[in-house]
mmCIF file with all atom_site columns, C-alpha atoms in Angstrom:
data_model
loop_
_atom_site.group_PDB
_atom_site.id
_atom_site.type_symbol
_atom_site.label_atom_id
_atom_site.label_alt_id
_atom_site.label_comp_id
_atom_site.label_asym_id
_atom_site.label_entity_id
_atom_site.label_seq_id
_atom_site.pdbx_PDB_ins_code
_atom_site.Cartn_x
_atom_site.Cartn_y
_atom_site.Cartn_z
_atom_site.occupancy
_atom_site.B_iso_or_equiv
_atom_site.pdbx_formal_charge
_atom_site.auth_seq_id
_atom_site.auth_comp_id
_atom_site.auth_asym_id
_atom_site.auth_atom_id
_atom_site.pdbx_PDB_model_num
ATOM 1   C CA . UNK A 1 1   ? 31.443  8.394  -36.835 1.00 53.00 ? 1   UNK A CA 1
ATOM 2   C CA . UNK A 1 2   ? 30.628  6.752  -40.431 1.00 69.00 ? 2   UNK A CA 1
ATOM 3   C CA . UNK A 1 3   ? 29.087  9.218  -43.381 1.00 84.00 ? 3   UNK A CA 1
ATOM 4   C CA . UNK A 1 4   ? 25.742  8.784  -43.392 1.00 86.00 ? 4   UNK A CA 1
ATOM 5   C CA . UNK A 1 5   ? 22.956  9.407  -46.533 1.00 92.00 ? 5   UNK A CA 1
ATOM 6   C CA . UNK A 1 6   ? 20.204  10.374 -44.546 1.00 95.00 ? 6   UNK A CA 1
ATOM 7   C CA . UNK A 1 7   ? 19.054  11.346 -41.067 1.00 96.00 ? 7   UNK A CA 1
ATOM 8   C CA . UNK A 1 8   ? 16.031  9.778  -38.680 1.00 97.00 ? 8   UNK A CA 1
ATOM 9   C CA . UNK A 1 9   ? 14.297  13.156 -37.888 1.00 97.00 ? 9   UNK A CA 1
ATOM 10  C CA . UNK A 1 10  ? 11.572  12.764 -35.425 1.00 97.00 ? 10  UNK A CA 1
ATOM 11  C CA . UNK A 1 11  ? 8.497   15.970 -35.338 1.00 97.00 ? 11  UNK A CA 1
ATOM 12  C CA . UNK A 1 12  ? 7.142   16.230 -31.630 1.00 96.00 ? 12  UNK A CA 1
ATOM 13  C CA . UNK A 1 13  ? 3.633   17.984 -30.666 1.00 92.00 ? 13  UNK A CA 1
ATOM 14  C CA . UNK A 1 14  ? 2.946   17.745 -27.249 1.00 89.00 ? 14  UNK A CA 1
ATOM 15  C CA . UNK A 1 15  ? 0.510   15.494 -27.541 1.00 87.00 ? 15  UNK A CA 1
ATOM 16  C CA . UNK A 1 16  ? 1.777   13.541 -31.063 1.00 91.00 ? 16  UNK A CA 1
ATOM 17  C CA . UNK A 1 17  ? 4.413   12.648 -33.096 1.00 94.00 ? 17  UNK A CA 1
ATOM 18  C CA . UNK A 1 18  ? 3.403   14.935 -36.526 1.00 93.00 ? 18  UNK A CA 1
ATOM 19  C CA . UNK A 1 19  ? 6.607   12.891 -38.807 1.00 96.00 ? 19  UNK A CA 1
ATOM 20  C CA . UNK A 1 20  ? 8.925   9.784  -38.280 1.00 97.00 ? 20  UNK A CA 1
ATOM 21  C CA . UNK A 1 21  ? 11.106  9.499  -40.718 1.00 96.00 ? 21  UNK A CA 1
ATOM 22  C CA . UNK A 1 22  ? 14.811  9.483  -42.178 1.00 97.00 ? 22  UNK A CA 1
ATOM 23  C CA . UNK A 1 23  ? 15.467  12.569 -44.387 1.00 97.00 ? 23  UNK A CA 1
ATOM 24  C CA . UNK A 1 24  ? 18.590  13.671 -46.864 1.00 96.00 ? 24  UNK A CA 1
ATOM 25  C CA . UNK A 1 25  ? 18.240  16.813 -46.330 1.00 96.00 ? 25  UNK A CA 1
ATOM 26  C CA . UNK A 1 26  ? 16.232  19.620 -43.275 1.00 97.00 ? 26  UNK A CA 1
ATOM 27  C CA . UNK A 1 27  ? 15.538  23.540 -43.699 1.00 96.00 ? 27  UNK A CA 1
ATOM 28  C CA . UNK A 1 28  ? 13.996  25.535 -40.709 1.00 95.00 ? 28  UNK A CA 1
ATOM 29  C CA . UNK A 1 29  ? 14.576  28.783 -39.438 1.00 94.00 ? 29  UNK A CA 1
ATOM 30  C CA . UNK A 1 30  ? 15.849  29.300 -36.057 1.00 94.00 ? 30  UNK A CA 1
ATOM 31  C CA . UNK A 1 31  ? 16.205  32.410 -34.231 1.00 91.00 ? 31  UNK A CA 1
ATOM 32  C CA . UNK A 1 32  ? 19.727  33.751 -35.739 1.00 92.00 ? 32  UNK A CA 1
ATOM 33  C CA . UNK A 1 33  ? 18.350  33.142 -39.582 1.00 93.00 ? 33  UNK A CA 1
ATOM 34  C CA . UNK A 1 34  ? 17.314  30.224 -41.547 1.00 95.00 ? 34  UNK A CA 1
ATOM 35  C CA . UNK A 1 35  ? 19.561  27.009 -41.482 1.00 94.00 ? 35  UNK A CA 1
ATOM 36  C CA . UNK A 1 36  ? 20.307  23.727 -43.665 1.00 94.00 ? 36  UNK A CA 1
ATOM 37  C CA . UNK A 1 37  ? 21.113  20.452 -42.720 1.00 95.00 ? 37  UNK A CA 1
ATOM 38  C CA . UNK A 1 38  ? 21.993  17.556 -44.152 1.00 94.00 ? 38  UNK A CA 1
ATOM 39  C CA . UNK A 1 39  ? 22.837  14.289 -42.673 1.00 92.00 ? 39  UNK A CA 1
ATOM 40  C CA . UNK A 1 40  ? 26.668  14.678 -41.213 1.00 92.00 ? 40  UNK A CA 1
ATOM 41  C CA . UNK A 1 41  ? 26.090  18.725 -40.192 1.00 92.00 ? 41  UNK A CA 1
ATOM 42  C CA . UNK A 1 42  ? 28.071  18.894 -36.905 1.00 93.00 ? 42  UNK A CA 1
ATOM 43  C CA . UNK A 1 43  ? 25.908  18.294 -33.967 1.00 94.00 ? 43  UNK A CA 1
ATOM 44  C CA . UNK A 1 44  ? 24.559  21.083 -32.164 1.00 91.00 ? 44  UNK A CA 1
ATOM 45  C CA . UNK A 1 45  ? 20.814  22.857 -30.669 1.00 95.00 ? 45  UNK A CA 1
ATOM 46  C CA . UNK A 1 46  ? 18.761  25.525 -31.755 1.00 95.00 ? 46  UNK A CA 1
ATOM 47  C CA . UNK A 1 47  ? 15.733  26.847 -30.853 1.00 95.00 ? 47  UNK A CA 1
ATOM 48  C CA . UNK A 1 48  ? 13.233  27.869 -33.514 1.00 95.00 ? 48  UNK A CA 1
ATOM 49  C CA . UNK A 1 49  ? 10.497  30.321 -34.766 1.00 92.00 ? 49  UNK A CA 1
ATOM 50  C CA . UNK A 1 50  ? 6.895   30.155 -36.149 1.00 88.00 ? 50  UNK A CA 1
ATOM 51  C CA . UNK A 1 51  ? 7.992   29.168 -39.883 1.00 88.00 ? 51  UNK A CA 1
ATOM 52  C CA . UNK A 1 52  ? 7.808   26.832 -42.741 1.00 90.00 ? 52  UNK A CA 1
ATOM 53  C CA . UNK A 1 53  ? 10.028  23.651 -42.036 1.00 94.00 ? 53  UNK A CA 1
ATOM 54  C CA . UNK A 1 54  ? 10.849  21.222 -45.193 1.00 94.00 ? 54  UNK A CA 1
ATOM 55  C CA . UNK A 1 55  ? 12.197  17.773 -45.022 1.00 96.00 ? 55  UNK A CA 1
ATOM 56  C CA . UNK A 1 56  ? 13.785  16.019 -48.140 1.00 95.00 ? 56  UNK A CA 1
ATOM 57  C CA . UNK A 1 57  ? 13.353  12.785 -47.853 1.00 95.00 ? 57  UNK A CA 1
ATOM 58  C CA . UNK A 1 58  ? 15.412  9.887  -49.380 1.00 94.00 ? 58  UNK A CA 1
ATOM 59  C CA . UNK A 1 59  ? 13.312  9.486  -52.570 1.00 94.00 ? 59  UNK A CA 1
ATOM 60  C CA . UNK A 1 60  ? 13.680  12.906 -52.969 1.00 93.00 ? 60  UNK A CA 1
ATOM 61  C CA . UNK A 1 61  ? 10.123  13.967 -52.145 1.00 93.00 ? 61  UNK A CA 1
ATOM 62  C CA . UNK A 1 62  ? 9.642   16.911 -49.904 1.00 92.00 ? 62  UNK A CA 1
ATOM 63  C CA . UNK A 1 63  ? 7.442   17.056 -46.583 1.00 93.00 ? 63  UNK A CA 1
ATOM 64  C CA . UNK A 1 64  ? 6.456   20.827 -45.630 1.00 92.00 ? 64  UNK A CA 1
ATOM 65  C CA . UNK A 1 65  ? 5.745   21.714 -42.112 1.00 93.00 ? 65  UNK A CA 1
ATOM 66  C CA . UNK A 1 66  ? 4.034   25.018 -40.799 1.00 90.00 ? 66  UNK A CA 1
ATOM 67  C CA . UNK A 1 67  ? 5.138   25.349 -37.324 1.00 90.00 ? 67  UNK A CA 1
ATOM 68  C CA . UNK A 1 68  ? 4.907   27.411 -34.363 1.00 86.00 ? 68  UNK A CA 1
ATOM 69  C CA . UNK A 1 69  ? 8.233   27.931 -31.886 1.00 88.00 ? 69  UNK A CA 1
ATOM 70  C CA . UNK A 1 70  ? 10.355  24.747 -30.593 1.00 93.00 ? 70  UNK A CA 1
ATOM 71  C CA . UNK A 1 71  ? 13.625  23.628 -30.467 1.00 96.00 ? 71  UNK A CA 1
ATOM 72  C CA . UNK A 1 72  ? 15.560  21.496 -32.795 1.00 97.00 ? 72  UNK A CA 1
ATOM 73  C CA . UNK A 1 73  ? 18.352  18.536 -31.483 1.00 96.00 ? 73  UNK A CA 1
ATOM 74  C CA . UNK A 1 74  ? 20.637  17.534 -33.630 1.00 95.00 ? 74  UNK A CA 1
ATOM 75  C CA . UNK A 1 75  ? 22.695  14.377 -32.352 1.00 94.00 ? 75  UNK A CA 1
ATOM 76  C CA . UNK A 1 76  ? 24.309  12.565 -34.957 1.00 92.00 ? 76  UNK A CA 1
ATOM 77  C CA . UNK A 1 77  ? 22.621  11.227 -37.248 1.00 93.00 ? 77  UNK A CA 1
ATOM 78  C CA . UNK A 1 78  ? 19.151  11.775 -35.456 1.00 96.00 ? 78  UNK A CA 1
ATOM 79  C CA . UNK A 1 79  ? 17.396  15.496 -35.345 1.00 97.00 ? 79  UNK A CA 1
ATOM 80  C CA . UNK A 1 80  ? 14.768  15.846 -32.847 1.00 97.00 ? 80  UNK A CA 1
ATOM 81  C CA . UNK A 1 81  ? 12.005  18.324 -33.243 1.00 97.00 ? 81  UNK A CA 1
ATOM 82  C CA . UNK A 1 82  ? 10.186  19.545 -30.579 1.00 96.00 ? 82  UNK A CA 1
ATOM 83  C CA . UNK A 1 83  ? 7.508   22.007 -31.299 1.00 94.00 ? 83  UNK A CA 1
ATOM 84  C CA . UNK A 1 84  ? 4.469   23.813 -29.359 1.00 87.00 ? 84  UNK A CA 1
ATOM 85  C CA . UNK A 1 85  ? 1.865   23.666 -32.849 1.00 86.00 ? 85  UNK A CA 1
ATOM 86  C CA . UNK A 1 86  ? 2.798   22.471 -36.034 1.00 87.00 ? 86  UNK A CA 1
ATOM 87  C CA . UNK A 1 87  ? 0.410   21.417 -39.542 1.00 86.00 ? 87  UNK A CA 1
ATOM 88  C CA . UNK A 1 88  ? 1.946   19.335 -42.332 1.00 88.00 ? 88  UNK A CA 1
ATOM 89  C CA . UNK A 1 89  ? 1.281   20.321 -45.890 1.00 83.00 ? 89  UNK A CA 1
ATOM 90  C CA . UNK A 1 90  ? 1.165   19.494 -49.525 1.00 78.00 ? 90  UNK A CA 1
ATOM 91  C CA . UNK A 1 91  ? 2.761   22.915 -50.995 1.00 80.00 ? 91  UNK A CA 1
ATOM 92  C CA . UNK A 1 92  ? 2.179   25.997 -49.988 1.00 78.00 ? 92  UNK A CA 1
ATOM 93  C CA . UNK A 1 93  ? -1.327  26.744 -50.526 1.00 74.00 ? 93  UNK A CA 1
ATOM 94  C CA . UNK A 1 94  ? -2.582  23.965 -48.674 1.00 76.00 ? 94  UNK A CA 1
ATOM 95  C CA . UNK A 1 95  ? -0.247  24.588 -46.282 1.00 77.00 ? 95  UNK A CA 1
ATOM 96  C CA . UNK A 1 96  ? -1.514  28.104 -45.588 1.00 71.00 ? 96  UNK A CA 1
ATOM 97  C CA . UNK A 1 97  ? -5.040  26.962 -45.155 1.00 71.00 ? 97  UNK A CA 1
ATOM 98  C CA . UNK A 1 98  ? -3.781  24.514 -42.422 1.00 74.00 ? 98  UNK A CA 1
ATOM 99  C CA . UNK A 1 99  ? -1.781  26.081 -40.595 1.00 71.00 ? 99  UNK A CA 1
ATOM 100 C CA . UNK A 1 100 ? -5.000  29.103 -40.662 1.00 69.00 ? 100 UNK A CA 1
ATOM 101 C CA . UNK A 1 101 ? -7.528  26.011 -39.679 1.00 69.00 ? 101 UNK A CA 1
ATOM 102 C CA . UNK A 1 102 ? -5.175  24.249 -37.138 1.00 70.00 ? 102 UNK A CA 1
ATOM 103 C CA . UNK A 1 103 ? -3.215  27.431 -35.458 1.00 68.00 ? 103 UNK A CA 1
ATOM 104 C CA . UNK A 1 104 ? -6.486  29.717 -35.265 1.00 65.00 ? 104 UNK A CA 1
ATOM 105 C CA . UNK A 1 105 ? -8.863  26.911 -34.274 1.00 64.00 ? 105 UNK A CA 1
ATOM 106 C CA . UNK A 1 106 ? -6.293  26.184 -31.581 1.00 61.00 ? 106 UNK A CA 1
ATOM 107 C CA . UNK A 1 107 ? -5.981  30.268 -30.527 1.00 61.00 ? 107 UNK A CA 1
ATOM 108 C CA . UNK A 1 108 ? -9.349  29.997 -29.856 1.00 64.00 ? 108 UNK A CA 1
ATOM 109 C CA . UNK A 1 109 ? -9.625  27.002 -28.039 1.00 63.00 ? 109 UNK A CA 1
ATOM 110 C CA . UNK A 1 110 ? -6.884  28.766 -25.506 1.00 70.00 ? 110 UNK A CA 1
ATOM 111 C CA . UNK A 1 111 ? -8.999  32.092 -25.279 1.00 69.00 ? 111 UNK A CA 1
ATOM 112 C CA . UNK A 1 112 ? -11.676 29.988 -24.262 1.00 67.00 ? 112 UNK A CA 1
ATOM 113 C CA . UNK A 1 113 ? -10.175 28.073 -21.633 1.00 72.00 ? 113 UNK A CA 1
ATOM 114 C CA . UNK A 1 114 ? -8.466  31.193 -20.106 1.00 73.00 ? 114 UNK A CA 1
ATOM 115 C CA . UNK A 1 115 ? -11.293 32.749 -20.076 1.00 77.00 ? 115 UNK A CA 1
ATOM 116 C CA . UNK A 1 116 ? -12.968 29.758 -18.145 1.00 76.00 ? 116 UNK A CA 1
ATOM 117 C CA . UNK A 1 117 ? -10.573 29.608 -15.744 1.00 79.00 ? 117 UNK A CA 1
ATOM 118 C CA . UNK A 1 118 ? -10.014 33.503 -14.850 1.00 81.00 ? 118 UNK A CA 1
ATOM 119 C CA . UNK A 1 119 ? -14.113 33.043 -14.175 1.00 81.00 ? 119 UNK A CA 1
ATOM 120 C CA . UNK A 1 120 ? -13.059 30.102 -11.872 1.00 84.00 ? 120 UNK A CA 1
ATOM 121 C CA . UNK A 1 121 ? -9.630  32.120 -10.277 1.00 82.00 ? 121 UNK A CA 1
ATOM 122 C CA . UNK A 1 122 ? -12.406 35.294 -9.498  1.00 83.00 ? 122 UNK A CA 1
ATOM 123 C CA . UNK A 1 123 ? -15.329 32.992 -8.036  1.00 79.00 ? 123 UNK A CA 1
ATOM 124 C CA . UNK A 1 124 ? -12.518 31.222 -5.718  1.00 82.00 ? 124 UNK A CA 1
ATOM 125 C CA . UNK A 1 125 ? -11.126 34.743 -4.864  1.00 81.00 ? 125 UNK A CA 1
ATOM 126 C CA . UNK A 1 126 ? -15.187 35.563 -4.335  1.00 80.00 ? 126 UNK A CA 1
ATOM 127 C CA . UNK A 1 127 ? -15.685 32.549 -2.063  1.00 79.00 ? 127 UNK A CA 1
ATOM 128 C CA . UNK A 1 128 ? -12.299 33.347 -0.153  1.00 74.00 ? 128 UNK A CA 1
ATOM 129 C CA . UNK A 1 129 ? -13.433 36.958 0.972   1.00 77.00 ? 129 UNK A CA 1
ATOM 130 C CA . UNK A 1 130 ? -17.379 35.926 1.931   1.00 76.00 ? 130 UNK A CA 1
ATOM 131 C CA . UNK A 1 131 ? -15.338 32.924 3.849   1.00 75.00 ? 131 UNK A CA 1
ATOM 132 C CA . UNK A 1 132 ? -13.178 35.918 6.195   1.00 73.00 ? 132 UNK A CA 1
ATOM 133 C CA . UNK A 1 133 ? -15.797 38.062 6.358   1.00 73.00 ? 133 UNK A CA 1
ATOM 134 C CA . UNK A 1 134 ? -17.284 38.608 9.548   1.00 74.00 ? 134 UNK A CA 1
ATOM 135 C CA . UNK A 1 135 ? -20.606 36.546 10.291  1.00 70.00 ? 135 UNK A CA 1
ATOM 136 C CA . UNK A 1 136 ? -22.758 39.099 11.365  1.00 67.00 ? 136 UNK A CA 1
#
């Protein structure tokens, strides 16, 4: 395998790509501690924790993530994120207020859907129990 200046490290929502891009240099926190990479780290998997992720990208500039757990891939010279929630930001600041606006807006959404469905679960269970009831 040839020395490589950068890696192509792909971001993964479930339902969108949040960043596509090549990168010097990756920071995230997995399980076991925080980690760096940079563009020939051995290859290996991880899985990760609700943190701050930053990329350095070749110009130099950095990309800040907030995200929620996933796993990270790294194969090469391609790392592969894969995470449940996850808000880019500017710096910190900014980043705080979107990962508040996107992660609680989100937590809410979910509360309301389970709640939703555990009405639909009891008026099946309901429907069920007239249904085996004895017709009088």
């Amino acid at each position: 395998m040839t020395l490589a200046e950068a890696m192509d490290v792909t971001i993964r929502l479930p339902t969108r790509m949040l960043f596509e891009g090549r990168a010097r240099k990756l920071f995230a926190v997995a399980e076991n501690g925080a980690l760096g990479m940079l563009p020939n780290h051995i290859d290996f998997v991880t899985s990760l924790v609700p943190s701050v992720l930053i990329l350095t990208l070749e110009d130099g500039h950095e990309h800040i993530f907030g995200i929620d757990e996933g796993i990270l891939v790294k194969q090469g010279h391609k790392v592969d994120v894969a995470i449940r929630r996850g808000a880019p930001g500017t710096d910190l600041a900014t980043l705080q207020e979107s990962v508040r606006r996107n992660f609680i807006e989100v937590d809410e959404d979910e509360r309301v859907a389970r709640s939703a469905l555990s009405r639909l679960e009891a008026g099946m269970v309901r429907r069920f129990a007239d249904l085996q009831r004895p017709k009088p």
